[in-house]
Amino acid sequence: MTETAEKLFRNGDLSDEELTALIMDNDSDVSEMIRRHADETRRKYYGNKVFLRGLTEISSYCKNDCLYCGIRRSNHDAQRYRLSHEDILSCCENGYKLGFRTFVLQGGEDSFFTDGFMCRLISDIREKYPECAITLSLGERSRESYRLMKNAGADRYLLRHEAASQELYSKLHPAEMSLEKRKRCLYDLKELGYQVGAGFMVGAPYQTAEHLVADLRFMQELQPHMIGIGPFVPHHNTQFAGVKGGTLELTLRLLGIIRLMFPKVLLPATTALGTIAPNGRELGLMTGCNVVMPNLSPENVRKKYDLYDNKLSSGEEAAECLEKLKKSIADIGYQAVSERGDYVDYV
Ligand code: SAM
């Protein structure tokens, strides 16, 4: 298997069979080799920089019913909140003072956040912080909505495709949701000039190595600027409550493979990775990740954005503990920077 990993590092195109075998292999020597190559590759394009993004979770209302998600509409025990225009601006103000130069606004699909609301908000953030990047992650909207928000000043959009295999997508989502629509949104966003992020959960229920190969192939076709992957973590109020979550080992294996297949991509060490292992974030950064997204939401709502059980939102995951986070990043040989952190070739 080391030859396959070496071939990937040397920019060799792996066959589906080779990729499947590399995903399924759990030899620790191969993992270490992938980790070293992934680290070398990230350093080639981004040095030892780790880009910080301030994440504000603007709403826990969601009209969707993704079977795995804690804020799905049919979870009647979920605590719902939405932030106001002023709340969100004050999160940005706080984030700016802390040194963030990218603001990420994420939320469930909440019809309260109309195009008018979003465009006014984005224009206000753009005017106050002209040098900062604005990233949105608000799910599926019309091409026109994406266009209006781009014109108002948004730069990037995160929309995980969730599962590129139709068979797996249908097992994780209700019939009213469509993989085709999700993919269309991603292509619309790309055509409109956003820096685009796709991604998926690792170790999702029913997921096989072949499904993961389909995810990698879809992303090769889309060529996203950002890739968000993290372990699936069960939520107690979903039908997957008792199901085994994604493992640290498999998530790291995928992160390393992704860094080698998409050398210039912006790759976060996600909150979910930090949630399943105390040193998950650090291991992610050592395996090709170059982004972290501490939580800037008001403290009284953080626990309510409850996507999965035990989701971290305090300590180094919280924006106010940034100095601690920066130190733990420095301790493993990287440098957290106050920069927009655009995709290296983005013009
Ligand atoms: N509504 C937006 C969207 O659909 O892209 C953004 C919010 S959505 C809750 C953010 C991400 O949370 C999803 O893309 C999904 O992959 C992740 N997520 C949801 N439930 C999860 C779980 N149980 N374990 C890990 N990640 C989960």
Short mmCIF file of C-alpha atoms and ligand atoms in Angstrom, two decimals:
data_model
loop_
_atom_site.label_atom_id
_atom_site.label_comp_id
_atom_site.label_asym_id
_atom_site.label_seq_id
_atom_site.Cartn_x
_atom_site.Cartn_y
_atom_site.Cartn_z
CA MET A 1 0.00 0.00 0.00
CA THR A 2 2.99 2.33 0.50
CA GLU A 3 3.55 2.34 -3.29
CA THR A 4 -0.05 3.50 -3.81
CA ALA A 5 0.43 6.31 -1.29
CA GLU A 6 3.71 7.24 -2.96
CA LYS A 7 2.02 7.27 -6.38
CA LEU A 8 -0.65 9.63 -5.05
CA PHE A 9 2.05 11.93 -3.66
CA ARG A 10 3.84 11.97 -7.02
CA ASN A 11 0.59 13.23 -8.58
CA GLY A 12 -0.23 9.84 -10.03
CA ASP A 13 -3.87 9.27 -10.82
CA LEU A 14 -5.11 6.33 -8.80
CA SER A 15 -7.72 3.96 -10.19
CA ASP A 16 -10.98 3.52 -8.27
CA GLU A 17 -9.69 0.15 -7.04
CA GLU A 18 -6.43 1.68 -5.76
CA LEU A 19 -8.29 4.51 -4.01
CA THR A 20 -10.74 2.07 -2.42
CA ALA A 21 -7.87 -0.07 -1.14
CA LEU A 22 -6.06 2.99 0.24
CA ILE A 23 -9.19 4.12 2.08
CA MET A 24 -9.81 0.67 3.55
CA ASP A 25 -6.21 0.00 4.56
CA ASN A 26 -5.50 0.69 8.23
CA ASP A 27 -1.78 0.09 8.42
CA SER A 28 -0.28 2.72 10.74
CA ASP A 29 2.93 2.97 8.65
CA VAL A 30 0.85 3.89 5.61
CA SER A 31 -1.09 6.45 7.71
CA GLU A 32 2.17 8.04 8.83
CA MET A 33 3.48 8.14 5.28
CA ILE A 34 0.28 9.80 4.00
CA ARG A 35 0.47 12.27 6.90
CA ARG A 36 4.06 13.25 6.06
CA HIS A 37 3.30 13.66 2.36
CA ALA A 38 0.12 15.64 3.11
CA ASP A 39 2.07 17.96 5.41
CA GLU A 40 4.80 18.46 2.82
CA THR A 41 2.16 19.28 0.18
CA ARG A 42 0.33 21.87 2.33
CA ARG A 43 3.66 23.52 3.20
CA LYS A 44 4.50 23.79 -0.51
CA TYR A 45 1.46 26.02 -1.15
CA TYR A 46 0.57 27.55 2.22
CA GLY A 47 3.74 27.20 4.31
CA ASN A 48 2.99 26.64 7.97
CA LYS A 49 0.04 29.05 7.99
CA VAL A 50 -3.26 28.17 9.59
CA PHE A 51 -6.11 30.48 8.57
CA LEU A 52 -8.62 31.46 11.22
CA ARG A 53 -12.30 31.87 10.38
CA GLY A 54 -14.77 33.32 12.87
CA LEU A 55 -17.91 31.17 12.70
CA THR A 56 -21.27 32.68 13.62
CA GLU A 57 -24.15 30.21 13.66
CA ILE A 58 -27.00 32.53 12.74
CA SER A 59 -30.02 30.22 13.05
CA SER A 60 -30.96 26.80 14.37
CA TYR A 61 -34.27 26.82 12.48
CA CYS A 62 -34.19 24.52 9.47
CA LYS A 63 -36.85 23.56 6.95
CA ASN A 64 -34.90 20.45 5.97
CA ASP A 65 -35.09 17.05 7.55
CA CYS A 66 -31.64 15.48 6.95
CA LEU A 67 -31.90 12.22 8.85
CA TYR A 68 -28.57 12.59 10.68
CA CYS A 69 -28.83 16.21 11.82
CA GLY A 70 -29.78 17.43 15.32
CA ILE A 71 -31.46 20.61 14.00
CA ARG A 72 -33.61 18.77 11.44
CA ARG A 73 -37.15 20.15 11.38
CA SER A 74 -38.76 17.06 12.84
CA ASN A 75 -36.62 17.17 15.99
CA HIS A 76 -39.22 18.88 18.15
CA ASP A 77 -36.89 18.88 21.14
CA ALA A 78 -34.33 21.05 19.35
CA GLN A 79 -33.95 24.52 20.83
CA ARG A 80 -34.51 27.08 18.14
CA TYR A 81 -33.02 30.57 17.90
CA ARG A 82 -32.14 33.07 15.25
CA LEU A 83 -29.77 36.03 15.49
CA SER A 84 -30.80 39.55 14.49
CA HIS A 85 -28.98 41.85 12.09
CA GLU A 86 -27.50 43.67 15.09
CA ASP A 87 -26.49 40.43 16.84
CA ILE A 88 -24.61 39.26 13.75
CA LEU A 89 -22.87 42.60 13.27
CA SER A 90 -21.76 42.60 16.87
CA CYS A 91 -20.32 39.05 16.41
CA CYS A 92 -18.31 40.42 13.47
CA GLU A 93 -17.17 43.41 15.52
CA ASN A 94 -16.02 41.12 18.29
CA GLY A 95 -14.33 38.83 15.74
CA TYR A 96 -12.56 41.69 14.03
CA LYS A 97 -11.13 42.87 17.36
CA LEU A 98 -9.92 39.34 18.06
CA GLY A 99 -8.08 39.32 14.71
CA PHE A 100 -10.41 37.36 12.41
CA ARG A 101 -10.35 38.45 8.77
CA THR A 102 -12.91 35.94 7.54
CA PHE A 103 -16.46 35.86 8.87
CA VAL A 104 -18.43 32.69 8.25
CA LEU A 105 -22.21 32.94 8.62
CA GLN A 106 -23.77 29.50 8.87
CA GLY A 107 -27.27 28.36 9.65
CA GLY A 108 -30.11 25.99 9.02
CA GLU A 109 -32.31 26.75 6.00
CA ASP A 110 -34.43 29.42 7.63
CA SER A 111 -36.82 31.44 5.42
CA PHE A 112 -36.51 34.38 7.85
CA PHE A 113 -33.17 35.10 6.16
CA THR A 114 -34.59 36.43 2.90
CA ASP A 115 -32.43 37.77 0.11
CA GLY A 116 -33.27 41.30 1.26
CA PHE A 117 -32.18 40.55 4.83
CA MET A 118 -28.99 38.81 3.73
CA CYS A 119 -28.02 41.48 1.19
CA ARG A 120 -28.43 44.30 3.73
CA LEU A 121 -26.39 42.34 6.26
CA ILE A 122 -23.63 41.44 3.78
CA SER A 123 -23.41 45.06 2.51
CA ASP A 124 -23.10 46.34 6.08
CA ILE A 125 -20.32 43.85 6.91
CA ARG A 126 -18.57 44.64 3.61
CA GLU A 127 -18.72 48.38 4.29
CA LYS A 128 -17.41 48.08 7.84
CA TYR A 129 -14.70 45.53 7.12
CA PRO A 130 -13.64 45.99 3.48
CA GLU A 131 -10.52 43.86 3.89
CA CYS A 132 -12.35 40.85 5.34
CA ALA A 133 -13.76 37.84 3.52
CA ILE A 134 -17.43 36.96 3.97
CA THR A 135 -18.29 33.27 3.77
CA LEU A 136 -21.87 32.03 3.71
CA SER A 137 -23.16 28.57 4.54
CA LEU A 138 -26.93 28.78 4.36
CA GLY A 139 -27.79 25.73 2.32
CA GLU A 140 -29.63 25.51 -0.97
CA ARG A 141 -30.98 28.75 -2.45
CA SER A 142 -31.84 29.88 -5.96
CA ARG A 143 -29.14 30.93 -8.40
CA GLU A 144 -30.64 34.44 -8.26
CA SER A 145 -30.30 34.51 -4.48
CA TYR A 146 -26.66 33.45 -4.71
CA ARG A 147 -26.12 36.13 -7.38
CA LEU A 148 -27.66 38.88 -5.24
CA MET A 149 -25.60 37.91 -2.19
CA LYS A 150 -22.42 37.79 -4.29
CA ASN A 151 -23.16 41.27 -5.64
CA ALA A 152 -23.76 42.48 -2.08
CA GLY A 153 -20.21 41.44 -1.20
CA ALA A 154 -20.09 37.75 -0.25
CA ASP A 155 -16.88 35.97 -1.28
CA ARG A 156 -17.24 32.30 -0.43
CA TYR A 157 -19.93 29.65 0.08
CA LEU A 158 -19.74 26.37 1.95
CA LEU A 159 -22.22 23.72 0.87
CA ARG A 160 -21.20 20.16 1.57
CA HIS A 161 -22.55 17.89 -1.14
CA GLU A 162 -23.01 15.32 1.71
CA ALA A 163 -22.90 12.19 -0.49
CA ALA A 164 -22.12 12.04 -4.20
CA SER A 165 -23.62 8.57 -4.56
CA GLN A 166 -27.34 8.75 -5.28
CA GLU A 167 -27.89 5.51 -3.39
CA LEU A 168 -26.22 6.82 -0.19
CA TYR A 169 -27.69 10.33 -0.54
CA SER A 170 -31.21 8.84 -0.57
CA LYS A 171 -30.52 6.84 2.59
CA LEU A 172 -29.44 9.97 4.49
CA HIS A 173 -32.08 12.42 3.26
CA PRO A 174 -35.85 12.50 2.89
CA ALA A 175 -37.29 11.96 -0.60
CA GLU A 176 -38.06 15.68 -1.00
CA MET A 177 -34.32 16.49 -1.02
CA SER A 178 -32.29 15.94 -4.15
CA LEU A 179 -28.61 15.31 -4.80
CA GLU A 180 -29.04 16.73 -8.28
CA LYS A 181 -30.28 20.03 -6.83
CA ARG A 182 -27.42 20.16 -4.33
CA LYS A 183 -24.87 19.61 -7.09
CA ARG A 184 -26.61 22.25 -9.25
CA CYS A 185 -26.26 24.75 -6.39
CA LEU A 186 -22.53 24.04 -6.19
CA TYR A 187 -22.06 24.59 -9.92
CA ASP A 188 -24.18 27.77 -9.77
CA LEU A 189 -22.02 29.12 -6.94
CA LYS A 190 -18.85 28.32 -8.85
CA GLU A 191 -20.12 29.95 -12.04
CA LEU A 192 -21.09 33.07 -10.09
CA GLY A 193 -17.49 33.49 -8.93
CA TYR A 194 -17.69 32.34 -5.31
CA GLN A 195 -14.85 30.39 -3.74
CA VAL A 196 -16.79 27.20 -3.16
CA GLY A 197 -16.58 24.52 -0.50
CA ALA A 198 -17.97 21.01 -0.90
CA GLY A 199 -17.61 18.06 1.47
CA PHE A 200 -19.14 15.19 3.35
CA MET A 201 -19.23 13.33 6.65
CA VAL A 202 -16.78 10.46 7.16
CA GLY A 203 -18.26 7.26 8.54
CA ALA A 204 -21.86 8.27 7.84
CA PRO A 205 -24.43 5.49 8.27
CA TYR A 206 -24.36 2.99 5.35
CA GLN A 207 -21.23 4.64 3.89
CA THR A 208 -18.69 2.35 2.20
CA ALA A 209 -15.24 2.99 0.73
CA GLU A 210 -16.87 2.96 -2.72
CA HIS A 211 -19.17 5.81 -1.65
CA LEU A 212 -16.12 7.77 -0.48
CA VAL A 213 -14.44 7.21 -3.86
CA ALA A 214 -17.60 8.65 -5.49
CA ASP A 215 -17.22 11.73 -3.22
CA LEU A 216 -13.59 12.17 -4.28
CA ARG A 217 -14.47 11.76 -7.97
CA PHE A 218 -17.31 14.30 -7.73
CA MET A 219 -14.95 16.80 -6.12
CA GLN A 220 -12.35 16.18 -8.86
CA GLU A 221 -15.02 17.19 -11.32
CA LEU A 222 -16.22 20.24 -9.31
CA GLN A 223 -12.71 21.38 -8.25
CA PRO A 224 -13.85 23.19 -5.09
CA HIS A 225 -11.61 25.77 -3.40
CA MET A 226 -12.48 24.41 0.05
CA ILE A 227 -13.33 20.93 1.26
CA GLY A 228 -15.09 20.41 4.59
CA ILE A 229 -15.02 16.89 5.95
CA GLY A 230 -15.48 15.70 9.49
CA PRO A 231 -16.57 12.51 11.20
CA PHE A 232 -20.27 11.71 11.38
CA VAL A 233 -21.24 12.00 15.06
CA PRO A 234 -24.63 10.59 16.11
CA HIS A 235 -27.28 12.85 17.62
CA HIS A 236 -29.52 11.34 20.32
CA ASN A 237 -32.73 12.69 18.76
CA THR A 238 -32.26 11.17 15.32
CA GLN A 239 -32.83 7.68 13.99
CA PHE A 240 -29.05 7.20 13.98
CA ALA A 241 -28.79 7.74 17.75
CA GLY A 242 -27.18 4.40 18.54
CA VAL A 243 -25.12 4.11 15.38
CA LYS A 244 -21.31 4.10 15.45
CA GLY A 245 -19.77 7.44 14.47
CA GLY A 246 -16.91 8.08 12.06
CA THR A 247 -13.47 7.26 13.46
CA LEU A 248 -10.45 9.48 13.95
CA GLU A 249 -8.28 7.13 11.87
CA LEU A 250 -10.59 7.08 8.84
CA THR A 251 -11.13 10.85 8.97
CA LEU A 252 -7.37 11.46 9.07
CA ARG A 253 -6.83 8.99 6.24
CA LEU A 254 -9.37 10.89 4.11
CA LEU A 255 -7.92 14.30 5.05
CA GLY A 256 -4.46 13.13 3.95
CA ILE A 257 -5.76 11.65 0.70
CA ILE A 258 -7.71 14.87 0.00
CA ARG A 259 -4.64 17.05 0.58
CA LEU A 260 -2.72 14.88 -1.91
CA MET A 261 -5.49 14.86 -4.52
CA PHE A 262 -6.32 18.57 -4.09
CA PRO A 263 -2.93 20.08 -3.18
CA LYS A 264 -4.07 23.72 -3.02
CA VAL A 265 -7.42 23.26 -1.32
CA LEU A 266 -8.41 25.08 1.89
CA LEU A 267 -9.05 22.27 4.34
CA PRO A 268 -10.44 22.87 7.85
CA ALA A 269 -9.68 20.78 10.90
CA THR A 270 -13.36 20.67 11.83
CA THR A 271 -15.17 20.98 15.14
CA ALA A 272 -16.46 17.42 14.69
CA LEU A 273 -12.88 16.16 14.48
CA GLY A 274 -12.04 18.05 17.69
CA THR A 275 -15.17 16.59 19.27
CA ILE A 276 -14.32 12.91 18.75
CA ALA A 277 -10.72 13.13 20.00
CA PRO A 278 -9.04 15.54 22.42
CA ASN A 279 -6.15 16.11 19.97
CA GLY A 280 -8.27 15.73 16.82
CA ARG A 281 -7.76 19.31 15.66
CA GLU A 282 -3.97 19.08 16.05
CA LEU A 283 -3.82 15.73 14.24
CA GLY A 284 -5.90 17.22 11.42
CA LEU A 285 -3.49 20.15 11.08
CA MET A 286 -0.59 17.70 10.97
CA THR A 287 -2.37 15.76 8.20
CA GLY A 288 -2.82 18.55 5.66
CA CYS A 289 -5.47 20.81 7.23
CA ASN A 290 -4.80 24.55 7.10
CA VAL A 291 -7.98 26.18 8.45
CA VAL A 292 -9.69 26.36 11.86
CA MET A 293 -13.07 27.94 12.53
CA PRO A 294 -13.56 28.99 16.16
CA ASN A 295 -17.07 29.83 17.29
CA LEU A 296 -18.00 33.53 17.43
CA SER A 297 -21.72 33.04 18.18
CA PRO A 298 -23.11 34.67 21.34
CA GLU A 299 -22.43 32.29 24.24
CA ASN A 300 -26.11 31.92 25.18
CA VAL A 301 -27.00 30.29 21.82
CA ARG A 302 -23.98 28.08 21.23
CA LYS A 303 -25.41 24.96 22.82
CA LYS A 304 -28.57 25.37 20.73
CA TYR A 305 -26.75 24.85 17.43
CA ASP A 306 -26.77 21.20 18.33
CA LEU A 307 -25.94 19.27 15.14
CA TYR A 308 -24.58 16.20 16.95
CA ASP A 309 -23.96 15.04 20.51
CA ASN A 310 -21.21 16.69 22.59
CA LYS A 311 -20.43 19.26 19.88
CA LEU A 312 -17.56 21.42 21.14
CA SER A 313 -18.20 25.13 21.54
CA SER A 314 -16.00 26.09 24.46
CA GLY A 315 -12.27 26.11 25.20
CA GLU A 316 -10.12 26.35 22.08
CA GLU A 317 -13.25 25.98 19.96
CA ALA A 318 -14.47 29.36 21.27
CA ALA A 319 -13.24 32.58 19.66
CA GLU A 320 -12.63 34.19 23.05
CA CYS A 321 -10.02 31.51 23.81
CA LEU A 322 -8.09 32.36 20.65
CA GLU A 323 -4.76 32.85 22.42
CA LYS A 324 -4.92 29.32 23.78
CA LEU A 325 -5.76 27.98 20.33
CA LYS A 326 -2.90 29.94 18.74
CA LYS A 327 -0.52 28.50 21.28
CA SER A 328 -1.61 24.93 20.67
CA ILE A 329 -1.16 25.54 16.92
CA ALA A 330 2.33 27.00 17.52
CA ASP A 331 3.22 24.06 19.76
CA ILE A 332 2.85 21.68 16.80
CA GLY A 333 4.89 23.85 14.42
CA TYR A 334 2.27 25.95 12.61
CA GLN A 335 1.29 29.60 12.79
CA ALA A 336 -2.26 30.90 13.15
CA VAL A 337 -2.50 34.05 11.02
CA SER A 338 -4.82 37.06 10.83
CA GLU A 339 -5.32 36.98 7.07
CA ARG A 340 -8.26 36.47 4.72
CA GLY A 341 -6.66 33.21 3.62
CA ASP A 342 -7.97 33.00 0.08
CA TYR A 343 -7.42 29.99 -2.17
CA VAL A 344 -3.83 30.27 -3.36
CA ASP A 345 -4.63 30.77 -7.07
CA TYR A 346 -7.82 32.76 -6.60
CA VAL A 347 -7.94 35.91 -8.74
N1 SAM B 1 -27.85 24.44 6.20
C1 SAM B 1 -26.53 24.50 5.69
C2 SAM B 1 -26.24 23.36 4.75
O1 SAM B 1 -27.13 22.56 4.51
O2 SAM B 1 -25.14 23.31 4.18
C3 SAM B 1 -25.46 24.58 6.75
C4 SAM B 1 -25.76 23.97 8.08
S1 SAM B 1 -25.56 22.20 8.11
C5 SAM B 1 -26.20 21.83 9.71
C6 SAM B 1 -23.79 22.04 8.30
C7 SAM B 1 -23.19 20.67 8.19
O3 SAM B 1 -23.36 19.96 9.41
C8 SAM B 1 -23.76 19.74 7.17
O4 SAM B 1 -23.20 20.00 5.91
C9 SAM B 1 -23.46 18.34 7.71
O5 SAM B 1 -22.46 17.68 6.97
C10 SAM B 1 -23.01 18.63 9.15
N2 SAM B 1 -23.70 17.74 10.10
C11 SAM B 1 -25.02 17.66 10.35
N3 SAM B 1 -25.30 16.65 11.20
C12 SAM B 1 -24.11 16.07 11.51
C13 SAM B 1 -23.74 14.97 12.33
N4 SAM B 1 -24.65 14.24 12.98
N5 SAM B 1 -22.43 14.65 12.41
C14 SAM B 1 -21.49 15.39 11.76
N6 SAM B 1 -21.79 16.43 10.95
C15 SAM B 1 -23.09 16.78 10.83
#
